Coordinates of C-alpha atoms and ligand atoms in Angstrom, one line a residue:
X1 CA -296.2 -36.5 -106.2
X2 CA -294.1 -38.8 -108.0
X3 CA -292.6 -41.0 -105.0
X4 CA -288.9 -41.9 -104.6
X5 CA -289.8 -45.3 -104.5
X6 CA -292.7 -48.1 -104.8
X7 CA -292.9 -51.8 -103.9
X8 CA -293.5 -54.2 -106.5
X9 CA -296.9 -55.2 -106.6
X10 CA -297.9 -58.0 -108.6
X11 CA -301.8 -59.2 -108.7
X12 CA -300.4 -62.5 -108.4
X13 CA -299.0 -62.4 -105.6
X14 CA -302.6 -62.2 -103.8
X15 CA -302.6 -65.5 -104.9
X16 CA -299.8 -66.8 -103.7
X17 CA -300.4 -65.5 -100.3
X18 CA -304.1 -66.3 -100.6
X19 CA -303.2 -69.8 -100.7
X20 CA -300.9 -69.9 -97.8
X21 CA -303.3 -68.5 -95.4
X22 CA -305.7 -70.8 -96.1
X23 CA -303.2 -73.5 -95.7
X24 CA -302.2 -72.5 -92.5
X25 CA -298.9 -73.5 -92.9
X26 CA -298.1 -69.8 -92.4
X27 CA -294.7 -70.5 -90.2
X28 CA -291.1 -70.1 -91.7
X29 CA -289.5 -73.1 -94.0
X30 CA -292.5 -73.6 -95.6
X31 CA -293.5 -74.6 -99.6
X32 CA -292.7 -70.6 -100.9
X33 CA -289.3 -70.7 -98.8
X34 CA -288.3 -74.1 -100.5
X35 CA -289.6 -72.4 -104.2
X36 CA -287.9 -69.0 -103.4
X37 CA -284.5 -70.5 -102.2
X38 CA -284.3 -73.4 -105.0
X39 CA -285.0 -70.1 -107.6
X40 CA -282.2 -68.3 -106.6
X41 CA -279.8 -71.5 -105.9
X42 CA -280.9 -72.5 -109.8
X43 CA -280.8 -68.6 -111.1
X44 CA -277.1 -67.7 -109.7
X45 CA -275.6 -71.0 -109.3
X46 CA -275.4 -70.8 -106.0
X47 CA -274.7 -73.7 -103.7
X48 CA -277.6 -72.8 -100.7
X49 CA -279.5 -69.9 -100.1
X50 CA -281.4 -69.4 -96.6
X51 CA -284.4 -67.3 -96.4
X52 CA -283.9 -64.3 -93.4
X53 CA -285.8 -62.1 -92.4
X54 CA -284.3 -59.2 -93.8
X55 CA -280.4 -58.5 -94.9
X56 CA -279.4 -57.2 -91.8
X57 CA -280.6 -60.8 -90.0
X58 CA -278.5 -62.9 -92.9
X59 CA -275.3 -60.1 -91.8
X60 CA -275.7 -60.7 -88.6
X61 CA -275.6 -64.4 -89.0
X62 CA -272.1 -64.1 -90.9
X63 CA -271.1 -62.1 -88.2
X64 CA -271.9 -65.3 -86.1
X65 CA -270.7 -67.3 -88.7
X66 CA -267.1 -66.5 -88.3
X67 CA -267.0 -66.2 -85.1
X68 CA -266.2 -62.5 -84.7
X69 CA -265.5 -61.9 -81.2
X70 CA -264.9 -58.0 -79.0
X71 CA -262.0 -56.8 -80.0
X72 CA -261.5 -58.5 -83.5
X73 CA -261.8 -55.8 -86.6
X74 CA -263.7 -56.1 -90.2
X75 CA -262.8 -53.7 -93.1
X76 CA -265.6 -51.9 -94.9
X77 CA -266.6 -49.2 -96.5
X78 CA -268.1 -46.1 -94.8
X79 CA -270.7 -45.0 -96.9
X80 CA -272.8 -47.8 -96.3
X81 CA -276.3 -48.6 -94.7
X82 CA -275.7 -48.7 -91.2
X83 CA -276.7 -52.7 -91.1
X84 CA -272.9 -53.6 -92.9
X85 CA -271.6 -52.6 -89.8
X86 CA -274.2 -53.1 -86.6
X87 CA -274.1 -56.5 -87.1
X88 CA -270.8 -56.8 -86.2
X89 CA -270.6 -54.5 -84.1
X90 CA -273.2 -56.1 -82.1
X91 CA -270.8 -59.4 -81.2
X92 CA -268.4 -56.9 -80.6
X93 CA -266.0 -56.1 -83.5
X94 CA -264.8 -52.8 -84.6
X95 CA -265.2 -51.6 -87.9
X96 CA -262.4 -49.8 -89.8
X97 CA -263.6 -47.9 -92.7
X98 CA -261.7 -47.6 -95.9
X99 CA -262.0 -44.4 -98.4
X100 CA -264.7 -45.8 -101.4
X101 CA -263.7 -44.9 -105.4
X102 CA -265.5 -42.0 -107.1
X103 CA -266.9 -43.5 -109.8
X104 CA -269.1 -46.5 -108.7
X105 CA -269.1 -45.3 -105.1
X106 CA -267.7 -49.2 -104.1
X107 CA -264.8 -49.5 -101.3
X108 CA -261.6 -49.1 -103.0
X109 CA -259.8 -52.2 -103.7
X110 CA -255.9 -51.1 -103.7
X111 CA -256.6 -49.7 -100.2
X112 CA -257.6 -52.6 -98.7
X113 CA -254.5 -54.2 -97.9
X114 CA -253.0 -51.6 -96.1
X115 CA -256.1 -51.4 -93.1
X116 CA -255.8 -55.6 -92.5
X117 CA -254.0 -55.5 -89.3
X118 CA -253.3 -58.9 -87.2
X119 CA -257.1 -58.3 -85.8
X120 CA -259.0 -58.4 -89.1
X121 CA -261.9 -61.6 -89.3
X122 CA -263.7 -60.2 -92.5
X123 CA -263.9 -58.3 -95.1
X124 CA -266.9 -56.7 -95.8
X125 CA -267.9 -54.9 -98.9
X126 CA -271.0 -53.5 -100.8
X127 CA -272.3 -53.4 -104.4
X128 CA -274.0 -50.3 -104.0
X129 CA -276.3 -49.3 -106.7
X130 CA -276.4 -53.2 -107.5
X131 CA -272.9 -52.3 -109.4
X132 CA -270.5 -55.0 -108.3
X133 CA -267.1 -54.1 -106.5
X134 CA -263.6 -55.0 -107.8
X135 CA -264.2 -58.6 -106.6
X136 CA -261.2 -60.5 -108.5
X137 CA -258.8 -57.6 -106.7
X138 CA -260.8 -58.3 -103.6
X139 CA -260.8 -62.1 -103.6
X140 CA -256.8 -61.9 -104.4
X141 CA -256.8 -60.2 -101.1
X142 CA -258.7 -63.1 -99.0
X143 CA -256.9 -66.2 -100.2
X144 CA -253.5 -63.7 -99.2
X145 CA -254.2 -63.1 -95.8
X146 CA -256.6 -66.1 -95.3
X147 CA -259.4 -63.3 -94.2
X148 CA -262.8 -64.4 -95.2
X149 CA -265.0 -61.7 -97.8
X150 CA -268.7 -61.2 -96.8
X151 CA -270.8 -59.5 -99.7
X152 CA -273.5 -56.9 -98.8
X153 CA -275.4 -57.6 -101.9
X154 CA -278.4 -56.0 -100.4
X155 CA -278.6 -53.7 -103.7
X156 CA -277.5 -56.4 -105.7
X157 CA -279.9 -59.1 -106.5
X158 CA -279.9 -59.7 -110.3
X159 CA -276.6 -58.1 -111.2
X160 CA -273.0 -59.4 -112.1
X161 CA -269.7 -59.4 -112.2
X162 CA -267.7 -61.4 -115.2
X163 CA -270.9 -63.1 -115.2
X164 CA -271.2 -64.7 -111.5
X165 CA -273.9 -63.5 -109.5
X166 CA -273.2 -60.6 -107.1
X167 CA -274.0 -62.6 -103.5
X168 CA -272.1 -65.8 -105.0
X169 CA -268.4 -64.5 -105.5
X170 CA -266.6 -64.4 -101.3
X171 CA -267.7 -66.7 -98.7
X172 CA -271.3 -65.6 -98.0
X173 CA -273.9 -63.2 -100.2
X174 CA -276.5 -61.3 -98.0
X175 CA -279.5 -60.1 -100.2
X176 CA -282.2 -57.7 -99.3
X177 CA -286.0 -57.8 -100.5
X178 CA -286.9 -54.9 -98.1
X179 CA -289.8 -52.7 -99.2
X180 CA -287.2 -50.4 -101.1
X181 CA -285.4 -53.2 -103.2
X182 CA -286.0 -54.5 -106.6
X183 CA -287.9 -57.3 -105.4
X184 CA -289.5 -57.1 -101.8
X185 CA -291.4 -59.1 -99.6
X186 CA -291.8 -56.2 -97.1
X187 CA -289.2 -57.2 -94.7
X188 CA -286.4 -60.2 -95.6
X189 CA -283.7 -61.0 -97.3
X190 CA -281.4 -63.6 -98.1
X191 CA -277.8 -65.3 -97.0
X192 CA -275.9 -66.9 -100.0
X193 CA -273.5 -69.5 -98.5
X194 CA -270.6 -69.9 -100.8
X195 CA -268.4 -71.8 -98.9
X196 CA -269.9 -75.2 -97.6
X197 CA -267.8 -75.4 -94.5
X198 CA -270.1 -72.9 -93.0
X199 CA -273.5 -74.6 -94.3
X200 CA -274.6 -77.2 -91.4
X201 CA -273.6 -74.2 -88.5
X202 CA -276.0 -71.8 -90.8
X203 CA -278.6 -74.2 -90.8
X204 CA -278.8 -73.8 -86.7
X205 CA -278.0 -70.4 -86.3
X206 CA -281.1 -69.3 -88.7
X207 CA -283.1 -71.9 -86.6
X208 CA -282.6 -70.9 -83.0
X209 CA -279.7 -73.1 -82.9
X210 CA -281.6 -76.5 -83.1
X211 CA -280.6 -78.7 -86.0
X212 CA -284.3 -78.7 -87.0
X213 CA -283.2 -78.7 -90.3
X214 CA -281.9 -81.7 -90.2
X215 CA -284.7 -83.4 -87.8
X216 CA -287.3 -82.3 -90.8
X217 CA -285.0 -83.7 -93.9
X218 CA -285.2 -87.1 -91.6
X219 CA -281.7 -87.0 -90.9
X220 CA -281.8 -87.5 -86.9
X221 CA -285.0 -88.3 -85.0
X222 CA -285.0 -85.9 -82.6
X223 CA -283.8 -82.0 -82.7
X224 CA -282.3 -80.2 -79.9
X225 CA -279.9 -77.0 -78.8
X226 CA -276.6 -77.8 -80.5
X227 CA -275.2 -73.7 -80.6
X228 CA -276.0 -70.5 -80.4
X229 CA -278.3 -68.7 -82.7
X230 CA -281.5 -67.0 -82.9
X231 CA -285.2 -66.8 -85.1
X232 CA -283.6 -65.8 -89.1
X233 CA -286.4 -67.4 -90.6
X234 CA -289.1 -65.5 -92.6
X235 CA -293.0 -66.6 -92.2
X236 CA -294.6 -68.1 -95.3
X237 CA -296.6 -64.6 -95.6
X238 CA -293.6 -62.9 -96.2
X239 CA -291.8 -65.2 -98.7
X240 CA -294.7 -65.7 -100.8
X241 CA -295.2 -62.0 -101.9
X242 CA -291.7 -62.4 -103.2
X243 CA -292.2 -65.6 -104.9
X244 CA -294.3 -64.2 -108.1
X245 CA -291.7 -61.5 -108.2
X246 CA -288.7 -64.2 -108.9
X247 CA -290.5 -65.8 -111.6
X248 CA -290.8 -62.5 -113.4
X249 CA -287.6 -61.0 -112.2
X250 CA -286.2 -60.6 -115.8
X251 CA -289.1 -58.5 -116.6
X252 CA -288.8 -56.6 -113.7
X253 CA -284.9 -56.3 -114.1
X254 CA -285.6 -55.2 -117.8
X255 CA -288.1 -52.3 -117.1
X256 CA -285.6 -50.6 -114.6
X257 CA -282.8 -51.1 -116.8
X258 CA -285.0 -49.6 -119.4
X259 CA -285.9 -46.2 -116.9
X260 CA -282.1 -46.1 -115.9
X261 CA -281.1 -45.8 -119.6
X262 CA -283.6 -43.2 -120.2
X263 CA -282.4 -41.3 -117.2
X264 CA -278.8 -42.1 -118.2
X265 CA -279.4 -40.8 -122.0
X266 CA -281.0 -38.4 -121.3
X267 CA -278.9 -36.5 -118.9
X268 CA -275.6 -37.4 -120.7
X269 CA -275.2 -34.2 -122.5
X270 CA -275.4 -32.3 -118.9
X271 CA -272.3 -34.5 -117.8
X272 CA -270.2 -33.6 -121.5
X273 CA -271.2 -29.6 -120.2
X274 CA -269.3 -30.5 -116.8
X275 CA -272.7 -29.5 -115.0
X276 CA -273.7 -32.9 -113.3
X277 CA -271.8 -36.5 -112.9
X278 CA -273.3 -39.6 -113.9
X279 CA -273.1 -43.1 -112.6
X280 CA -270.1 -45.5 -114.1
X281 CA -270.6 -49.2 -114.5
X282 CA -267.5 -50.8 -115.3
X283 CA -267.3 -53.2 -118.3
X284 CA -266.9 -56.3 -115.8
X285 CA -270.2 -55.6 -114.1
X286 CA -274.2 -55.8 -115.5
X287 CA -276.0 -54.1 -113.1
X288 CA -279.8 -54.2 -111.8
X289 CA -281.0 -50.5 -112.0
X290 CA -281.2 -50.5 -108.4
X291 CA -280.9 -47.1 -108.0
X292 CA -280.0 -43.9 -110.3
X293 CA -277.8 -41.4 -108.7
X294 CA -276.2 -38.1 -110.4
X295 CA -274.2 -35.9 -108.0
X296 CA -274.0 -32.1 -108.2
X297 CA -271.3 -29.7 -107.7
X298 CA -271.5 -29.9 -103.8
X299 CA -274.1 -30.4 -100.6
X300 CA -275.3 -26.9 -101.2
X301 CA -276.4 -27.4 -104.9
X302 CA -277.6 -30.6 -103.9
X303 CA -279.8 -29.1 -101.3
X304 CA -281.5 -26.2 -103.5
X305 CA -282.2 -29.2 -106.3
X306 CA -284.1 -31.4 -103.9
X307 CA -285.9 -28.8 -102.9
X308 CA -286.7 -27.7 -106.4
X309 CA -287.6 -31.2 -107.4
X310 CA -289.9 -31.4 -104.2
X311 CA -292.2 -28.1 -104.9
X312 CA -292.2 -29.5 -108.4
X313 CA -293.8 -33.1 -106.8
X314 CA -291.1 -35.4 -107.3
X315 CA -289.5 -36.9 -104.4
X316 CA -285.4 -37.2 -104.6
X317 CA -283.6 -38.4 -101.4
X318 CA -279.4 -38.7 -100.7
X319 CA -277.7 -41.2 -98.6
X320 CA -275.7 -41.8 -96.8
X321 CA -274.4 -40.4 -93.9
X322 CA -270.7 -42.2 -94.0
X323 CA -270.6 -44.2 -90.8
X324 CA -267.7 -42.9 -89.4
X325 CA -268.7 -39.6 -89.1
X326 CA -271.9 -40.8 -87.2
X327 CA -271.7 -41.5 -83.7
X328 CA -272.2 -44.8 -83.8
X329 CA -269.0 -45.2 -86.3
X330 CA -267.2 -43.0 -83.7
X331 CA -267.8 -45.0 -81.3
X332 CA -267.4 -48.7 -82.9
X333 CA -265.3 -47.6 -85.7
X334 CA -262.2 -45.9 -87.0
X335 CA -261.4 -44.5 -90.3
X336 CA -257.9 -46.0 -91.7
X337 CA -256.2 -43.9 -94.4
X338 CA -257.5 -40.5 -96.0
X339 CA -261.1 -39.8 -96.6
X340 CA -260.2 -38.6 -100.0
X341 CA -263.7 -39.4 -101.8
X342 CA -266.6 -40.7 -99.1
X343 CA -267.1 -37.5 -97.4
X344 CA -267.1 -35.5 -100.6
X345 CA -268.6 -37.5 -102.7
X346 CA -271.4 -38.8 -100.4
X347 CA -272.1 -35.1 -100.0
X348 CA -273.1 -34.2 -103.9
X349 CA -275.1 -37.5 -104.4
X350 CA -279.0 -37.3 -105.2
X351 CA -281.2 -40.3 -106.0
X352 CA -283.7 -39.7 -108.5
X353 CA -287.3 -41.4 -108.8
X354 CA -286.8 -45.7 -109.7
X355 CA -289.2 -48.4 -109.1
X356 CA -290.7 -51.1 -111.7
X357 CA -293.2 -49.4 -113.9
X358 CA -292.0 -46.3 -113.7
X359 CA -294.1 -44.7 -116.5
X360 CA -292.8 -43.0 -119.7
X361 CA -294.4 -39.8 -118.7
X362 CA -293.3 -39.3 -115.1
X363 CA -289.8 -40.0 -116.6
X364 CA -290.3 -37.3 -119.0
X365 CA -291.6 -34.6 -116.1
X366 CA -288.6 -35.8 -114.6
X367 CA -286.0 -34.9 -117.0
X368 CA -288.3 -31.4 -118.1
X369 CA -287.5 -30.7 -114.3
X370 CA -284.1 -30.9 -113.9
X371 CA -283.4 -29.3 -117.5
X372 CA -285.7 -26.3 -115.8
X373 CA -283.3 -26.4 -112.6
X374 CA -280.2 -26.9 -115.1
X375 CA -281.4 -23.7 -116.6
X376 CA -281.4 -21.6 -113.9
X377 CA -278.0 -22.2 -112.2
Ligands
PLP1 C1 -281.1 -52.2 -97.6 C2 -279.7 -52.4 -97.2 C3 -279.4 -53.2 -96.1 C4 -280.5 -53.7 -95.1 O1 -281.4 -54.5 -95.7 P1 -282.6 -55.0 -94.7 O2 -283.2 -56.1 -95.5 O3 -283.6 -53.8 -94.6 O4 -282.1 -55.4 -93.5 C5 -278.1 -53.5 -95.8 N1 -277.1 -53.1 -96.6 C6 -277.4 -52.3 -97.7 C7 -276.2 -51.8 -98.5 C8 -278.7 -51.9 -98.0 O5 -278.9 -51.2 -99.1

């Protein structure tokens, strides 16, 4: 069976965690979090990055961040992992969905400014596919209305837009190195904090809301409870398995781009014949090869091809439900304007077979397969 997904593994990286263990300095904040945070600070000039333990912890600490309180409302899109809105929902906002565009599958821009009502405390969007959203439009929008612009750059890690990093463009960047990510250390991610009026409050939150930070830079001699906040941090287990990664992540980055080109070759003369649709990367954006998505003619056609692909061994998946039709959106959500594409377009989307080292020959199989399937419809 080819799988949908694997993790990066990296011989290395026994090493790495090898040498924590025996150091026994196995808690959070430890010498791979310093290395992993100072790499990424360095690699997308960004002013801090704090180590969580997964992107829907670094969310959920923006969500504290600004202060979002029941009642207050935060724009996003609805196709979305169900993390870009829980952890808002869970200090009590409501999310209102706006309609995505069809071609990178990001929340449409021009519609945003028609759901910000007196009530909206964020703006929340996604990079999905690691392609970056209309984020000059987007930005335009924030310094407008004043309305702070968290990034879910989950997907995102490596990729641009006009050259800044995704994660490093609104007020805060949350980054994912879950299992099924580019680079992984199991569970964890990242929060990018962009704007340094936030930085000292982060600091707590992430650290149960102590300024421990602070008490182990030397700064005070004695830490206590200063705010709310809860455990963000990542063990030293964790954060060491990604470290190796970071330090090759060009390689890494370059042998996905190099399997999404194939696919994208490939399976360009079945989108001239008007049989499948291919992903669209706008000139602004470099993207990561996070994922590689075609979309068929409808849910049906979808449904016979996964299954075709699956008694021919190779594992294709779709995503995602769009939130609002879920009952959690129904009941924390509302859907502003007309789902013109996220319905629709969520429905004929199929993700094909991408991880690092992804060989030559499964990606051949690959493509064999679906011209088989092409042949018969
Ligand atoms: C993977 C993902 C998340 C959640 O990441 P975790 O690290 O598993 O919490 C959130 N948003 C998007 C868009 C994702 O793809």
């Amino acid at each position: 069976m080819i799988p949908f997904n694997k993790a990066v593994y990296l011989p290395r990286a026994l090493e790495y965690v090898a040498e924590v263990v025996k150091s026994s300095k196995i808690a959070g904040d430890g010498k791979y979090t310093k290395l992993c945070s100072a790499w990424m600070e360095q690699h997308f000039h960004a002013p801090k990055v704090l180590m969580t333990t997964s992107c829907t912890a670094a969310l959920e600490m923006t969500a504290i961040l600004l202060d979002i309180q029941p009642g207050d409302e935060v724009i996003m899109p609805s196709y979305t992992f169900v993390s870009t809105a829980n952890a808002f929902v869970l200090r009590g906002a409501k999310c209102v969905f706006v309609d995505i565009r069809p071609d990178t599958m990001n929340i449409d821009e021009k519609l945003i400014e028609e759901a910000i009502s007196e009530k909206t405390k964020a703006i929340v969007v996604v990079h999905y596919a690691g392609v970056g959203c209309e984020m000059d439009t987007i930005m335009d929008i924030s310094r407008k209305y004043n309305i702070p612009v968290v990034e879910d750059a989950a997907q995102g890690v490596m990729a641009t837009y006009k050259g800044k990093a995704l994660g490093t463009i609104g007020d805060f960047g949350c980054y994912s190195f879950h299992e099924t990510k580019n680079y992984t250390m199991g569970e964890g991610g990242a929060l990018v904090i962009n704007n340094e009026d936030y930085l000292e409050r982060a600091e707590i939150i992430r650290e149960k809301g102590t300024n421990r930070s602070k008490f182990y830079r030397g700064e005070i001699d004695k830490y206590t409870w200063v705010d709310i906040g809860s455990s963000f941090l990542p063990s030293e287990f964790n954060v060491s398995y990604l470290y190796g990664q970071l330090l090759m992540a060009d390689e890494i980055n370059n042998n996905r781009i190099k399997s999404w080109r194939f696919y994208f070759e490939s399976l360009k003369k079945y989108e001239e014949e008007g049989i499948i649709e291919l992903p669209v990367v706008p000139s602004e954006c470099t993207h990561n090869a996070h994922m590689f998505y075609l979309k068929w003619r409808n849910v049906e056609q979808r449904s016979e091809f996964i299954d075709y692909m699956k008694e021919k061994k190779i594992s294709c998946v779709f995503h995602y439900v769009p939130l609002h039709s879920s009952f959690g959106g129904e009941k924390y959500g509302k859907f502003t304007g007309i789902d013109r594409y996220t319905t629709v377009e969520s429905n004929r989307l199929v993700r094909l077979p991408m991880y690092y080292a992804l060989e030559k020959e499964e990606l051949r199989y690959i493509f064999d397969t679906i011209t088989e399937w092409v042949e018969k419809i």
